Amino acid sequence: MVKKFTFGKPFDTEAVVKKIEVSKGKTPFGSAAKKNGGLCWKCALEKDDKIFGLGETMRGVNKRGYVFESVNSDQPIQDESVKSLYGSHNFFIVFGKKTFGVFVDYPGKVVFDLAFTKCDEICVTTETANADLYFVIPQKKSGALKEIAREFRTLVGKSYIPPKWAFGFCQSRWGYACAADIEKVWKTYRKLGIPLDSICLDIDYMEDYKDFTVDKKKFPDFKNFCAKLKKDGVRLVPIIDAGVKKQKGYSVYEEMLAKKLACAKKDGSTFEAGVWPGDSVFADFLNPAARDWFGKKYKVLLDAGVEGFWNDMNEPALFYTKENLRKIFSQLEKFKTKPLDATGLFEFMSIANSVCNNADDYKSFYHKVSAKKAGAFAATKPDKDKNVLVNHAAVHNLFGYNMTRGAMEAMDALRAENGEAARPLLYSRSSYIGAHRYGGLWTGDNHAYWGDILLSLQQIASLNIAGFLYTGSDIGGFNANTSRDLLLRWTAFALFTPLFRNHSARGTREQECYQFEKPEAFKSMIQLRYSLVPYLYSEFLKAAQGDGLFARPLAFDFEGDARACAVHDQLLIGNEIMAAPVYVQNAIGRYVYLPEPMTMVEWKNGKVAAQKKLPKGDHFIEVPLESVVFFVRDKKKVPLARAASCVDKLDWKRLSFIGDQSAAYELVDRE
Ligand code: MIG
């Protein structure tokens, strides 16, 4: 059951798709009060209560004990102190004597103090007192977590389902500069017999970083190039950045201005900020007309044969604005004549560091929204079309969501015209709940740190609770230099995650599998992924169609088992598999908790090397660096296909099974 409480005049984020009557009176489980102009919802916690959810955030599966802030941020550093990442997923579940879910539907800043300030209290604060609060209350005592997750999805809508090939392996790197670079990746993977389904194109494929252009010098015949790769089962997945280059004669820029679809300042002048293309403008994704217009631009690339995209920089990231630079230069002026002591130096640096993603810049532009949806967020009187302006900062967290939504809605419409069924691949960096209906996401700029394997596991678990099923991390780490062992351990985990992409930053050590000794170890792992694609895809479909979780903490299936509920580094993948990755350098294995008897499977040299039934309880499991060890649950079996070079070539009919041979497995397929 879902109860809705409305405070003030909220902004209609369109995260919720189901109409719920508004309840009056006190909220269940806690109480709301106004505080510093905002709304503060408080609730007492019992000692053993756990908190699951909040999507893409730092720290553990159990979020208790820290403060998180929903402010979508281009965050290059992901350490434990970080409170905000690229997306805002304001849904969490309190699990304990009382178990319930809370969704704070609010488009701007929300602070989640989850028993940080006070050990036994949750305090959620929205920036203004205009918010919708939803409480998801389970009807049954057992299976409450799953019930809450399911109920929540009936509230916010069905999760996006990508095409099947999007379950294949993707090689990516920021730095591939031309067709020859891409060709090298493709050919080398094929030569080594390592399966591959896609290669991402990062910003360098464009002409001067201009969206919806392909640099002819780098890709003289892009369409044929796409076709050539596709014939061999490899798709190109270009990046689309939120910022559109300001340049006379560039049609996307000129049209956006002519049609008045850009984000604007209060005086009506176009908002400009610097990003990769230099001075840029931004489509007003909160305006349906702008959304649709920008979304239809993807057709340029669809027509060239592209079937997948990733949306980047859509928090939106702002490197600078001219206004802010002027301010900063004038503030720095005084340091020219003043000798710099320590205090002065730090002041100097803090001013200089406020160039990027500056809060004042976010306050300096507006969106056009229908007055009906804007509620108390309207900054102007309605115009003749009943639209108002809304300040960006107040609804900041909806930008990336609406970019992704616009793209998928436009592509859905284009496909409907052509009678095609499969949606293209789309995943975004920035998001809000609701975006899970239109695409997936990747977890952004992580590092080649061992802890980031664990972080990715925890983020993926939390993201599933928020409805984002198609997710994955940059395998091997985006920033910093990876090593062979790190990449192997990361791959051994990521092969269970829907988005299976090795990606890294310009300037870091190259990390395609073939850059390291004995690439056959990577081949073996990626082959396991392909053997598992029928299972993973089938389980993904079941989760998406049945409003379930594809990847989830053990607590969701073993609520009565206190040990299982505290596990933070193992995940259930679909209904049959449990993954327990090694994420410590030089470890020879790890402790694994089995909440029920399971079959341990060791995959090595491209095949199942051993299967061993283990009793419920704690086990130290040895995991050689080049092996993948995972678990098949009690009285269940998992289908394995024969690996192929790409998903299209997998034979879904010839399957073998691991686990309990006498069990049944329902394979769901749809294309
Ligand atoms: O400012 O396009 O998260 O995946 O490679 C960096 C370059 C912009 C950030 C993305 C990353 C991508 C990079 N982008």
mmCIF file of N, CA, C and O and ligand atoms in Angstrom, residues 174 202-203 239 276 310 312-313 319 429 442 445 478 503, ligand 1:
data_model
loop_
_atom_site.group_PDB
_atom_site.id
_atom_site.type_symbol
_atom_site.label_atom_id
_atom_site.label_comp_id
_atom_site.label_asym_id
_atom_site.label_seq_id
_atom_site.Cartn_x
_atom_site.Cartn_y
_atom_site.Cartn_z
ATOM 1 N N TRP A 174 37.964 6.863 -23.244
ATOM 2 C CA TRP A 174 38.008 8.256 -23.635
ATOM 3 C C TRP A 174 39.395 8.487 -24.237
ATOM 4 O O TRP A 174 40.384 8.482 -23.499
ATOM 5 N N ASP A 202 33.572 7.986 -27.444
ATOM 6 C CA ASP A 202 33.575 9.101 -26.497
ATOM 7 C C ASP A 202 33.669 10.400 -27.303
ATOM 8 O O ASP A 202 33.671 10.383 -28.545
ATOM 9 N N ILE A 203 33.772 11.516 -26.633
ATOM 10 C CA ILE A 203 33.610 12.828 -27.286
ATOM 11 C C ILE A 203 34.463 13.088 -28.529
ATOM 12 O O ILE A 203 34.131 13.968 -29.311
ATOM 13 N N ILE A 239 28.575 8.844 -27.564
ATOM 14 C CA ILE A 239 28.217 9.682 -26.414
ATOM 15 C C ILE A 239 27.464 10.914 -26.922
ATOM 16 O O ILE A 239 27.711 11.381 -28.040
ATOM 17 N N TRP A 276 32.934 20.943 -22.882
ATOM 18 C CA TRP A 276 33.941 20.469 -23.841
ATOM 19 C C TRP A 276 33.977 21.272 -25.146
ATOM 20 O O TRP A 276 35.058 21.584 -25.640
ATOM 21 N N TRP A 310 25.024 6.912 -25.051
ATOM 22 C CA TRP A 310 25.167 7.274 -23.625
ATOM 23 C C TRP A 310 25.146 8.791 -23.503
ATOM 24 O O TRP A 310 25.775 9.491 -24.280
ATOM 25 N N ASP A 312 25.940 12.090 -21.460
ATOM 26 C CA ASP A 312 26.920 12.500 -20.446
ATOM 27 C C ASP A 312 26.760 13.982 -20.100
ATOM 28 O O ASP A 312 26.082 14.731 -20.807
ATOM 29 N N MET A 313 27.404 14.378 -19.025
ATOM 30 C CA MET A 313 27.531 15.790 -18.613
ATOM 31 C C MET A 313 26.167 16.429 -18.369
ATOM 32 O O MET A 313 25.998 17.635 -18.480
ATOM 33 N N PHE A 319 31.645 23.837 -16.845
ATOM 34 C CA PHE A 319 33.052 24.109 -16.525
ATOM 35 C C PHE A 319 33.223 25.559 -16.052
ATOM 36 O O PHE A 319 33.980 25.832 -15.150
ATOM 37 N N ARG A 429 24.425 9.495 -17.421
ATOM 38 C CA ARG A 429 25.185 9.697 -16.185
ATOM 39 C C ARG A 429 24.283 10.295 -15.108
ATOM 40 O O ARG A 429 24.238 9.825 -13.999
ATOM 41 N N TRP A 442 25.292 4.404 -15.944
ATOM 42 C CA TRP A 442 26.564 3.888 -15.430
ATOM 43 C C TRP A 442 26.965 4.762 -14.256
ATOM 44 O O TRP A 442 26.501 5.895 -14.130
ATOM 45 N N ASP A 445 32.461 8.416 -12.834
ATOM 46 C CA ASP A 445 33.927 8.413 -12.842
ATOM 47 C C ASP A 445 34.529 7.839 -11.567
ATOM 48 O O ASP A 445 34.990 8.560 -10.689
ATOM 49 N N PHE A 478 37.767 4.179 -14.000
ATOM 50 C CA PHE A 478 37.853 5.267 -14.987
ATOM 51 C C PHE A 478 39.127 6.081 -14.759
ATOM 52 O O PHE A 478 40.007 6.138 -15.610
ATOM 53 N N HIS A 503 35.828 0.825 -19.286
ATOM 54 C CA HIS A 503 35.964 2.231 -19.727
ATOM 55 C C HIS A 503 37.033 2.918 -18.889
ATOM 56 O O HIS A 503 37.178 2.623 -17.701
HETATM 57 O O1 MIG B 1 34.562 15.753 -18.213
HETATM 58 O O2 MIG B 1 33.610 12.398 -22.282
HETATM 59 O O3 MIG B 1 31.806 10.361 -16.966
HETATM 60 O O4 MIG B 1 32.760 8.547 -18.853
HETATM 61 O O5 MIG B 1 34.719 9.461 -20.642
HETATM 62 C C1 MIG B 1 34.680 14.394 -18.527
HETATM 63 C C2 MIG B 1 34.693 12.257 -21.433
HETATM 64 C C3 MIG B 1 33.578 14.019 -19.485
HETATM 65 C C4 MIG B 1 32.805 12.163 -18.164
HETATM 66 C C5 MIG B 1 32.244 10.785 -18.233
HETATM 67 C C6 MIG B 1 33.272 9.851 -18.781
HETATM 68 C C7 MIG B 1 33.714 10.324 -20.158
HETATM 69 C C8 MIG B 1 34.259 11.739 -20.066
HETATM 70 N N1 MIG B 1 33.240 12.608 -19.482
#
